[in-house]
Amino acid sequence: MKPLCGRRVIYTDVEEITDGNVVSVLQKALAIHLQNRAEIDYLYRYYKGDQPILYRRKEVRPEINNTVVENRANEIVSFKVGYLMGEPVQYVARGDDKAVAESVTRLNDYMLSEDKAAKDKELADWSHIAGTSYRMVLPDGEANVEEDECPAEIFTLDPRYSFVVYGTSLGTPAKMGVKYVLLEDGTLLFSCYTHNHFFEITNTWNIRRSEEQILGIPIIEYPANNARLGSFEIVLPLLDAINGVESNRMDGIEQFIQAFWKFIGCNIDKQKYKEFLEEGAILVPPNDNGGNIDVDLVVKELNQTQTQTLKDDLYTAILTICGMPVSYTHLTLPTIRLV
């Protein structure tokens, strides 16, 4: 796979999206989104442990082929999300207006009833894995879910099935938010929201629904950074290298244990060799030609000290590039004493 360099922003130069041009705007946007989707899916599978080392092939002694995944990508995401979302997000009022303070308190209660802290965690997970993430907010009636204290529902969308189209004018305002699902019959159904209109379009480019709406664009994008880079994306070669070092280290240990026997100046038939292995010793007859006779194991042990030095250097580089403290793994939590 070619090097990953962040997700692409989707633009349109259409001034207003209408029934007449929504399909063409969607088609052009989808072509770019599908490139992003393939990369996001790769990063997500990498984060879960489905990494290239699992598919490697060995030409020499292919029977010894250990594939060790040291999932540092998951570690990087977990650390960054924990650092960012260690405490739930709370809204505060800046002024002394009691009415405003009461409204902010009510808003915090709404967010608590929606379990927004858990949804923020999902949002941060996707942002650090894929480089971007999406949230959707709908009124209770529109969301078609059980009503609760909060009059709205909050959803974290899968970035592989959602995107936002931006305008090319100054400020690049959002023009359309899109999410789509795969129906049981294999049809893709796109839900497209503009500032004042809602469209439902199939992958045969038929507009099934077209109606006005007052929600605006309820799909909001949360990019991790300007380049929309995932937190471990820039160190993928180093992560692959660590997997390679660990796998080769295991190969080296196994090859040391399963070393070949070397016979010099003598012939040993297959049956005799099996008997030697069962007895744990080898008796070699004298050489009739008077040459040297030697039986030994072909052994070359991997230098574990040098290998560990290489691995530590790779890991330190990963932590430095990702902006993580090099010694964070040695940090200890403060002792809490109960009085």
mmCIF file of C-alpha atoms in Angstrom:
data_model
loop_
_atom_site.group_PDB
_atom_site.id
_atom_site.type_symbol
_atom_site.label_atom_id
_atom_site.label_comp_id
_atom_site.label_asym_id
_atom_site.label_seq_id
_atom_site.Cartn_x
_atom_site.Cartn_y
_atom_site.Cartn_z
ATOM 1 C CA MET A 1 0.000 0.000 0.000
ATOM 2 C CA LYS A 2 1.292 3.479 -0.845
ATOM 3 C CA PRO A 3 2.372 5.762 2.031
ATOM 4 C CA LEU A 4 -0.507 7.340 3.943
ATOM 5 C CA CYS A 5 -0.406 11.123 4.223
ATOM 6 C CA GLY A 6 -3.720 12.074 5.843
ATOM 7 C CA ARG A 7 -7.257 12.210 4.541
ATOM 8 C CA ARG A 8 -8.388 14.384 1.650
ATOM 9 C CA VAL A 9 -10.828 17.250 2.147
ATOM 10 C CA ILE A 10 -13.854 17.054 -0.151
ATOM 11 C CA TYR A 11 -14.772 20.291 -1.940
ATOM 12 C CA THR A 12 -17.417 21.498 -4.345
ATOM 13 C CA ASP A 13 -17.601 24.794 -6.221
ATOM 14 C CA VAL A 14 -21.405 24.607 -6.463
ATOM 15 C CA GLU A 15 -22.952 27.690 -4.874
ATOM 16 C CA GLU A 16 -26.191 25.942 -3.839
ATOM 17 C CA ILE A 17 -27.009 22.241 -3.825
ATOM 18 C CA THR A 18 -30.418 21.524 -5.322
ATOM 19 C CA ASP A 19 -32.399 18.641 -6.820
ATOM 20 C CA GLY A 20 -30.778 19.415 -10.138
ATOM 21 C CA ASN A 21 -27.135 19.047 -9.062
ATOM 22 C CA VAL A 22 -27.140 17.021 -5.830
ATOM 23 C CA VAL A 23 -26.443 13.735 -7.649
ATOM 24 C CA SER A 24 -23.424 15.110 -9.535
ATOM 25 C CA VAL A 25 -22.042 16.700 -6.343
ATOM 26 C CA LEU A 26 -22.499 13.384 -4.496
ATOM 27 C CA GLN A 27 -20.836 11.372 -7.264
ATOM 28 C CA LYS A 28 -17.766 13.623 -7.336
ATOM 29 C CA ALA A 29 -17.534 13.673 -3.540
ATOM 30 C CA LEU A 30 -17.930 9.908 -3.319
ATOM 31 C CA ALA A 31 -14.915 9.340 -5.579
ATOM 32 C CA ILE A 32 -12.693 11.175 -3.076
ATOM 33 C CA HIS A 33 -14.421 9.683 -0.046
ATOM 34 C CA LEU A 34 -13.798 6.131 -1.279
ATOM 35 C CA GLN A 35 -10.050 6.848 -1.307
ATOM 36 C CA ASN A 36 -10.290 8.101 2.270
ATOM 37 C CA ARG A 37 -12.460 5.142 3.197
ATOM 38 C CA ALA A 38 -9.888 2.604 2.011
ATOM 39 C CA GLU A 39 -7.173 4.301 4.060
ATOM 40 C CA ILE A 40 -9.381 4.627 7.145
ATOM 41 C CA ASP A 41 -10.301 0.947 6.931
ATOM 42 C CA TYR A 42 -6.601 0.027 6.713
ATOM 43 C CA LEU A 43 -5.771 2.176 9.758
ATOM 44 C CA TYR A 44 -8.696 0.754 11.721
ATOM 45 C CA ARG A 45 -7.663 -2.827 10.975
ATOM 46 C CA TYR A 46 -4.068 -1.929 11.867
ATOM 47 C CA TYR A 47 -5.278 -0.494 15.180
ATOM 48 C CA LYS A 48 -7.129 -3.758 15.903
ATOM 49 C CA GLY A 49 -4.007 -5.842 15.210
ATOM 50 C CA ASP A 50 -4.463 -6.816 11.560
ATOM 51 C CA GLN A 51 -0.965 -5.732 10.513
ATOM 52 C CA PRO A 52 1.285 -6.560 7.512
ATOM 53 C CA ILE A 53 3.615 -8.816 9.510
ATOM 54 C CA LEU A 54 0.832 -11.414 9.665
ATOM 55 C CA TYR A 55 1.115 -11.907 5.901
ATOM 56 C CA ARG A 56 4.877 -12.106 5.468
ATOM 57 C CA ARG A 57 6.543 -14.964 3.600
ATOM 58 C CA LYS A 58 9.973 -16.474 4.143
ATOM 59 C CA GLU A 59 12.018 -17.927 1.306
ATOM 60 C CA VAL A 60 14.654 -19.554 3.571
ATOM 61 C CA ARG A 61 13.356 -22.151 6.038
ATOM 62 C CA PRO A 62 9.718 -21.140 5.473
ATOM 63 C CA GLU A 63 8.605 -23.646 8.130
ATOM 64 C CA ILE A 64 10.018 -21.266 10.752
ATOM 65 C CA ASN A 65 7.956 -18.140 10.230
ATOM 66 C CA ASN A 66 6.811 -16.447 13.418
ATOM 67 C CA THR A 67 4.500 -13.461 12.979
ATOM 68 C CA VAL A 68 4.472 -11.359 16.124
ATOM 69 C CA VAL A 69 2.267 -8.269 16.329
ATOM 70 C CA GLU A 70 3.404 -5.842 19.012
ATOM 71 C CA ASN A 71 0.416 -3.550 18.778
ATOM 72 C CA ARG A 72 1.974 -0.172 19.563
ATOM 73 C CA ALA A 73 -0.643 1.536 17.364
ATOM 74 C CA ASN A 74 -3.326 0.585 19.876
ATOM 75 C CA GLU A 75 -1.091 1.825 22.674
ATOM 76 C CA ILE A 76 -0.589 5.222 21.010
ATOM 77 C CA VAL A 77 -4.321 5.727 20.455
ATOM 78 C CA SER A 78 -5.204 4.612 23.986
ATOM 79 C CA PHE A 79 -2.649 6.967 25.525
ATOM 80 C CA LYS A 80 -3.702 9.996 23.501
ATOM 81 C CA VAL A 81 -7.427 9.411 23.979
ATOM 82 C CA GLY A 82 -6.938 8.860 27.701
ATOM 83 C CA TYR A 83 -4.919 12.070 27.948
ATOM 84 C CA LEU A 84 -7.520 14.039 25.980
ATOM 85 C CA MET A 85 -10.680 12.509 27.440
ATOM 86 C CA GLY A 86 -9.578 11.602 30.943
ATOM 87 C CA GLU A 87 -12.334 13.815 32.351
ATOM 88 C CA PRO A 88 -15.805 14.400 30.846
ATOM 89 C CA VAL A 89 -16.264 17.663 28.944
ATOM 90 C CA GLN A 90 -18.204 20.221 31.017
ATOM 91 C CA TYR A 91 -19.730 23.486 29.846
ATOM 92 C CA VAL A 92 -19.235 26.607 32.005
ATOM 93 C CA ALA A 93 -20.712 30.094 31.890
ATOM 94 C CA ARG A 94 -18.224 32.946 31.502
ATOM 95 C CA GLY A 95 -20.411 35.732 32.880
ATOM 96 C CA ASP A 96 -22.377 36.265 36.109
ATOM 97 C CA ASP A 97 -25.807 36.182 34.498
ATOM 98 C CA LYS A 98 -27.865 33.711 36.551
ATOM 99 C CA ALA A 99 -30.156 32.900 33.660
ATOM 100 C CA VAL A 100 -27.175 31.956 31.496
ATOM 101 C CA ALA A 101 -25.674 29.897 34.323
ATOM 102 C CA GLU A 102 -28.958 28.022 34.770
ATOM 103 C CA SER A 103 -29.130 27.345 31.030
ATOM 104 C CA VAL A 104 -25.571 25.996 31.031
ATOM 105 C CA THR A 105 -26.389 23.779 34.002
ATOM 106 C CA ARG A 106 -29.431 22.448 32.142
ATOM 107 C CA LEU A 107 -27.246 21.821 29.086
ATOM 108 C CA ASN A 108 -24.803 19.799 31.231
ATOM 109 C CA ASP A 109 -27.728 17.782 32.552
ATOM 110 C CA TYR A 110 -28.855 17.098 29.002
ATOM 111 C CA MET A 111 -25.368 15.918 28.044
ATOM 112 C CA LEU A 112 -25.251 13.663 31.096
ATOM 113 C CA SER A 113 -28.581 12.064 30.153
ATOM 114 C CA GLU A 114 -27.182 11.437 26.642
ATOM 115 C CA ASP A 115 -24.011 9.875 28.069
ATOM 116 C CA LYS A 116 -22.045 12.362 25.983
ATOM 117 C CA ALA A 117 -18.785 11.475 27.745
ATOM 118 C CA ALA A 118 -18.858 7.973 26.222
ATOM 119 C CA LYS A 119 -19.699 9.398 22.801
ATOM 120 C CA ASP A 120 -16.852 11.906 23.101
ATOM 121 C CA LYS A 121 -14.565 8.946 23.760
ATOM 122 C CA GLU A 122 -15.796 7.243 20.566
ATOM 123 C CA LEU A 123 -15.261 10.481 18.664
ATOM 124 C CA ALA A 124 -11.701 10.795 19.964
ATOM 125 C CA ASP A 125 -10.974 7.139 19.157
ATOM 126 C CA TRP A 126 -11.948 7.604 15.504
ATOM 127 C CA SER A 127 -10.139 10.944 15.306
ATOM 128 C CA HIS A 128 -6.844 9.442 16.487
ATOM 129 C CA ILE A 129 -7.224 6.300 14.377
ATOM 130 C CA ALA A 130 -8.504 7.775 11.113
ATOM 131 C CA GLY A 131 -7.376 11.405 11.352
ATOM 132 C CA THR A 132 -10.977 12.636 11.387
ATOM 133 C CA SER A 133 -14.334 11.818 12.968
ATOM 134 C CA TYR A 134 -17.985 12.733 12.583
ATOM 135 C CA ARG A 135 -20.854 13.484 14.936
ATOM 136 C CA MET A 136 -24.548 13.749 14.139
ATOM 137 C CA VAL A 137 -27.135 15.546 16.293
ATOM 138 C CA LEU A 138 -30.856 15.098 15.656
ATOM 139 C CA PRO A 139 -34.025 16.045 17.544
ATOM 140 C CA ASP A 140 -35.685 13.174 19.397
ATOM 141 C CA GLY A 141 -38.484 12.947 16.844
ATOM 142 C CA GLU A 142 -36.083 12.881 13.881
ATOM 143 C CA ALA A 143 -33.766 10.373 15.573
ATOM 144 C CA ASN A 144 -36.632 7.890 16.008
ATOM 145 C CA VAL A 145 -35.351 6.688 19.384
ATOM 146 C CA GLU A 146 -36.789 6.623 22.879
ATOM 147 C CA GLU A 147 -37.242 10.103 24.277
ATOM 148 C CA ASP A 148 -35.365 11.108 27.413
ATOM 149 C CA GLU A 149 -34.585 14.276 29.340
ATOM 150 C CA CYS A 150 -32.546 15.722 26.477
ATOM 151 C CA PRO A 151 -34.593 16.923 23.461
ATOM 152 C CA ALA A 152 -31.859 15.787 21.055
ATOM 153 C CA GLU A 153 -29.893 12.637 20.286
ATOM 154 C CA ILE A 154 -26.126 12.487 19.735
ATOM 155 C CA PHE A 155 -24.549 9.906 17.435
ATOM 156 C CA THR A 156 -20.917 9.131 16.623
ATOM 157 C CA LEU A 157 -20.705 8.154 12.960
ATOM 158 C CA ASP A 158 -18.326 5.679 11.375
ATOM 159 C CA PRO A 159 -16.000 7.794 9.160
ATOM 160 C CA ARG A 160 -15.956 4.979 6.617
ATOM 161 C CA TYR A 161 -19.637 5.670 5.942
ATOM 162 C CA SER A 162 -19.906 9.430 6.360
ATOM 163 C CA PHE A 163 -18.307 12.625 5.078
ATOM 164 C CA VAL A 164 -18.799 16.380 4.734
ATOM 165 C CA VAL A 165 -18.546 18.377 1.497
ATOM 166 C CA TYR A 166 -17.104 21.894 1.816
ATOM 167 C CA GLY A 167 -17.400 24.921 -0.428
ATOM 168 C CA THR A 168 -14.418 26.525 -2.143
ATOM 169 C CA SER A 169 -15.338 30.077 -1.103
ATOM 170 C CA LEU A 170 -13.551 31.979 1.671
ATOM 171 C CA GLY A 171 -13.756 30.057 4.929
ATOM 172 C CA THR A 172 -14.648 26.798 3.143
ATOM 173 C CA PRO A 173 -18.143 26.535 4.668
ATOM 174 C CA ALA A 174 -19.807 23.148 4.909
ATOM 175 C CA LYS A 175 -22.196 22.587 2.018
ATOM 176 C CA MET A 176 -23.484 19.061 2.596
ATOM 177 C CA GLY A 177 -23.215 16.314 5.188
ATOM 178 C CA VAL A 178 -23.586 12.712 4.018
ATOM 179 C CA LYS A 179 -23.978 9.371 5.739
ATOM 180 C CA TYR A 180 -24.881 6.102 4.051
ATOM 181 C CA VAL A 181 -25.802 2.536 4.908
ATOM 182 C CA LEU A 182 -25.796 -0.773 3.067
ATOM 183 C CA LEU A 183 -29.294 -2.261 2.900
ATOM 184 C CA GLU A 184 -30.019 -5.993 2.989
ATOM 185 C CA ASP A 185 -30.633 -6.086 -0.768
ATOM 186 C CA GLY A 186 -27.151 -4.664 -1.423
ATOM 187 C CA THR A 187 -28.347 -1.126 -2.161
ATOM 188 C CA LEU A 188 -26.418 1.832 -0.783
ATOM 189 C CA LEU A 189 -28.715 4.494 0.648
ATOM 190 C CA PHE A 190 -27.248 7.985 1.010
ATOM 191 C CA SER A 191 -28.743 10.531 3.426
ATOM 192 C CA CYS A 192 -27.640 14.010 2.337
ATOM 193 C CA TYR A 193 -28.230 17.145 4.415
ATOM 194 C CA THR A 194 -27.724 20.673 3.128
ATOM 195 C CA HIS A 195 -28.521 23.834 5.097
ATOM 196 C CA ASN A 196 -32.190 23.727 4.158
ATOM 197 C CA HIS A 197 -32.821 20.461 2.339
ATOM 198 C CA PHE A 198 -32.694 16.695 2.869
ATOM 199 C CA PHE A 199 -32.140 14.164 0.086
ATOM 200 C CA GLU A 200 -32.268 10.376 0.126
ATOM 201 C CA ILE A 201 -30.400 8.894 -2.846
ATOM 202 C CA THR A 202 -29.612 5.317 -3.855
ATOM 203 C CA ASN A 203 -26.449 4.084 -5.563
ATOM 204 C CA THR A 204 -28.458 3.898 -8.793
ATOM 205 C CA TRP A 205 -28.609 7.693 -8.447
ATOM 206 C CA ASN A 206 -32.351 7.876 -7.938
ATOM 207 C CA ILE A 207 -33.576 10.568 -5.549
ATOM 208 C CA ARG A 208 -36.030 8.705 -3.302
ATOM 209 C CA ARG A 209 -36.797 11.644 -1.037
ATOM 210 C CA SER A 210 -36.370 15.378 -1.374
ATOM 211 C CA GLU A 211 -37.788 17.663 1.281
ATOM 212 C CA GLU A 212 -37.070 20.896 3.079
ATOM 213 C CA GLN A 213 -35.683 20.787 6.594
ATOM 214 C CA ILE A 214 -34.693 23.348 9.252
ATOM 215 C CA LEU A 215 -31.929 21.430 11.049
ATOM 216 C CA GLY A 216 -29.103 22.841 9.000
ATOM 217 C CA ILE A 217 -26.302 20.318 8.459
ATOM 218 C CA PRO A 218 -26.506 17.979 11.483
ATOM 219 C CA ILE A 219 -23.288 16.141 10.564
ATOM 220 C CA ILE A 220 -20.160 17.812 11.989
ATOM 221 C CA GLU A 221 -16.594 16.810 11.180
ATOM 222 C CA TYR A 222 -13.889 16.812 13.870
ATOM 223 C CA PRO A 223 -10.492 16.563 12.123
ATOM 224 C CA ALA A 224 -7.558 15.576 14.313
ATOM 225 C CA ASN A 225 -5.344 18.192 12.636
ATOM 226 C CA ASN A 226 -5.114 20.184 9.417
ATOM 227 C CA ALA A 227 -3.635 17.237 7.520
ATOM 228 C CA ARG A 228 -6.215 14.837 9.005
ATOM 229 C CA LEU A 229 -3.451 12.462 10.073
ATOM 230 C CA GLY A 230 -4.104 9.637 12.513
ATOM 231 C CA SER A 231 -1.979 9.571 15.651
ATOM 232 C CA PHE A 232 0.115 6.556 14.584
ATOM 233 C CA GLU A 233 -0.078 7.072 10.821
ATOM 234 C CA ILE A 234 3.238 8.918 10.553
ATOM 235 C CA VAL A 235 5.159 6.095 12.262
ATOM 236 C CA LEU A 236 3.699 3.132 10.380
ATOM 237 C CA PRO A 237 7.113 2.130 8.915
ATOM 238 C CA LEU A 238 8.632 2.132 12.411
ATOM 239 C CA LEU A 239 5.739 0.086 13.796
ATOM 240 C CA ASP A 240 6.210 -2.435 10.985
ATOM 241 C CA ALA A 241 9.937 -2.510 11.748
ATOM 242 C CA ILE A 242 9.288 -3.367 15.415
ATOM 243 C CA ASN A 243 7.004 -6.206 14.339
ATOM 244 C CA GLY A 244 9.739 -7.408 11.985
ATOM 245 C CA VAL A 245 12.398 -7.307 14.717
ATOM 246 C CA GLU A 246 10.220 -9.237 17.172
ATOM 247 C CA SER A 247 9.223 -11.819 14.561
ATOM 248 C CA ASN A 248 12.816 -12.328 13.432
ATOM 249 C CA ARG A 249 13.901 -12.603 17.047
ATOM 250 C CA MET A 250 11.434 -15.445 17.574
ATOM 251 C CA ASP A 251 12.622 -17.030 14.323
ATOM 252 C CA GLY A 252 16.206 -16.799 15.583
ATOM 253 C CA ILE A 253 15.332 -18.546 18.842
ATOM 254 C CA GLU A 254 13.414 -21.287 17.060
ATOM 255 C CA GLN A 255 16.170 -21.793 14.485
ATOM 256 C CA PHE A 256 18.701 -22.048 17.331
ATOM 257 C CA ILE A 257 16.616 -24.767 18.981
ATOM 258 C CA GLN A 258 15.978 -26.544 15.679
ATOM 259 C CA ALA A 259 19.567 -26.323 14.441
ATOM 260 C CA PHE A 260 20.787 -28.654 11.670
ATOM 261 C CA TRP A 261 23.251 -31.518 12.319
ATOM 262 C CA LYS A 262 26.528 -31.288 10.421
ATOM 263 C CA PHE A 263 28.334 -34.505 9.413
ATOM 264 C CA ILE A 264 31.899 -34.230 8.094
ATOM 265 C CA GLY A 265 33.735 -37.232 6.671
ATOM 266 C CA CYS A 266 30.983 -39.788 7.325
ATOM 267 C CA ASN A 267 27.724 -41.027 5.871
ATOM 268 C CA ILE A 268 24.647 -41.527 8.062
ATOM 269 C CA ASP A 269 21.542 -43.095 6.602
ATOM 270 C CA LYS A 270 18.090 -41.771 7.499
ATOM 271 C CA GLN A 271 17.129 -44.703 9.729
ATOM 272 C CA LYS A 272 20.394 -44.509 11.654
ATOM 273 C CA TYR A 273 19.945 -40.785 12.150
ATOM 274 C CA LYS A 274 16.468 -41.332 13.657
ATOM 275 C CA GLU A 275 17.963 -43.897 16.050
ATOM 276 C CA PHE A 276 20.646 -41.407 17.044
ATOM 277 C CA LEU A 277 17.994 -38.764 17.815
ATOM 278 C CA GLU A 278 16.012 -41.220 19.972
ATOM 279 C CA GLU A 279 19.111 -42.242 21.954
ATOM 280 C CA GLY A 280 20.338 -38.674 22.330
ATOM 281 C CA ALA A 281 23.879 -39.609 21.222
ATOM 282 C CA ILE A 282 25.721 -40.376 17.993
ATOM 283 C CA LEU A 283 28.308 -43.088 17.438
ATOM 284 C CA VAL A 284 30.292 -42.441 14.261
ATOM 285 C CA PRO A 285 32.313 -45.286 12.685
ATOM 286 C CA PRO A 286 35.960 -44.585 11.835
ATOM 287 C CA ASN A 287 36.778 -43.108 8.463
ATOM 288 C CA ASP A 288 38.309 -45.730 6.170
ATOM 289 C CA ASN A 289 40.127 -43.015 4.194
ATOM 290 C CA GLY A 290 41.813 -41.614 7.256
ATOM 291 C CA GLY A 291 40.189 -38.180 6.922
ATOM 292 C CA ASN A 292 38.818 -36.049 9.729
ATOM 293 C CA ILE A 293 35.461 -36.983 11.172
ATOM 294 C CA ASP A 294 33.234 -34.457 12.876
ATOM 295 C CA VAL A 295 29.598 -34.326 13.938
ATOM 296 C CA ASP A 296 28.251 -31.039 15.214
ATOM 297 C CA LEU A 297 25.237 -28.741 15.270
ATOM 298 C CA VAL A 298 25.103 -25.827 12.833
ATOM 299 C CA VAL A 299 24.437 -23.099 15.376
ATOM 300 C CA LYS A 300 24.413 -19.317 14.996
ATOM 301 C CA GLU A 301 22.648 -17.530 17.818
ATOM 302 C CA LEU A 302 21.064 -14.096 17.327
ATOM 303 C CA ASN A 303 22.676 -11.361 19.395
ATOM 304 C CA GLN A 304 19.795 -10.512 21.714
ATOM 305 C CA THR A 305 21.523 -7.462 23.219
ATOM 306 C CA GLN A 306 21.999 -5.781 19.857
ATOM 307 C CA THR A 307 18.460 -6.724 18.828
ATOM 308 C CA GLN A 308 17.026 -5.181 21.997
ATOM 309 C CA THR A 309 19.066 -2.020 21.423
ATOM 310 C CA LEU A 310 17.603 -1.728 17.916
ATOM 311 C CA LYS A 311 14.072 -2.290 19.181
ATOM 312 C CA ASP A 312 14.471 0.278 21.969
ATOM 313 C CA ASP A 313 15.784 2.809 19.462
ATOM 314 C CA LEU A 314 12.773 2.240 17.191
ATOM 315 C CA TYR A 315 10.352 2.541 20.096
ATOM 316 C CA THR A 316 11.987 5.748 21.358
ATOM 317 C CA ALA A 317 11.725 7.238 17.864
ATOM 318 C CA ILE A 318 8.021 6.329 17.745
ATOM 319 C CA LEU A 319 7.312 7.984 21.092
ATOM 320 C CA THR A 320 9.266 11.101 20.129
ATOM 321 C CA ILE A 321 7.587 11.509 16.733
ATOM 322 C CA CYS A 322 4.111 10.901 18.178
ATOM 323 C CA GLY A 323 4.655 13.495 20.905
ATOM 324 C CA MET A 324 4.454 10.998 23.759
ATOM 325 C CA PRO A 325 6.762 11.173 26.801
ATOM 326 C CA VAL A 326 9.602 8.709 26.287
ATOM 327 C CA SER A 327 9.507 7.615 29.916
ATOM 328 C CA TYR A 328 5.733 7.534 30.314
ATOM 329 C CA THR A 329 5.767 3.740 30.659
ATOM 330 C CA HIS A 330 7.819 4.160 33.833
ATOM 331 C CA LEU A 331 5.414 6.629 35.441
ATOM 332 C CA THR A 332 3.685 5.445 38.588
ATOM 333 C CA LEU A 333 0.314 6.544 39.817
ATOM 334 C CA PRO A 334 0.242 8.443 43.090
ATOM 335 C CA THR A 335 -0.612 6.417 46.163
ATOM 336 C CA ILE A 336 -4.076 7.160 47.526
ATOM 337 C CA ARG A 337 -4.352 6.748 51.257
ATOM 338 C CA LEU A 338 -7.741 6.247 52.829
ATOM 339 C CA VAL A 339 -8.035 7.938 56.186
#
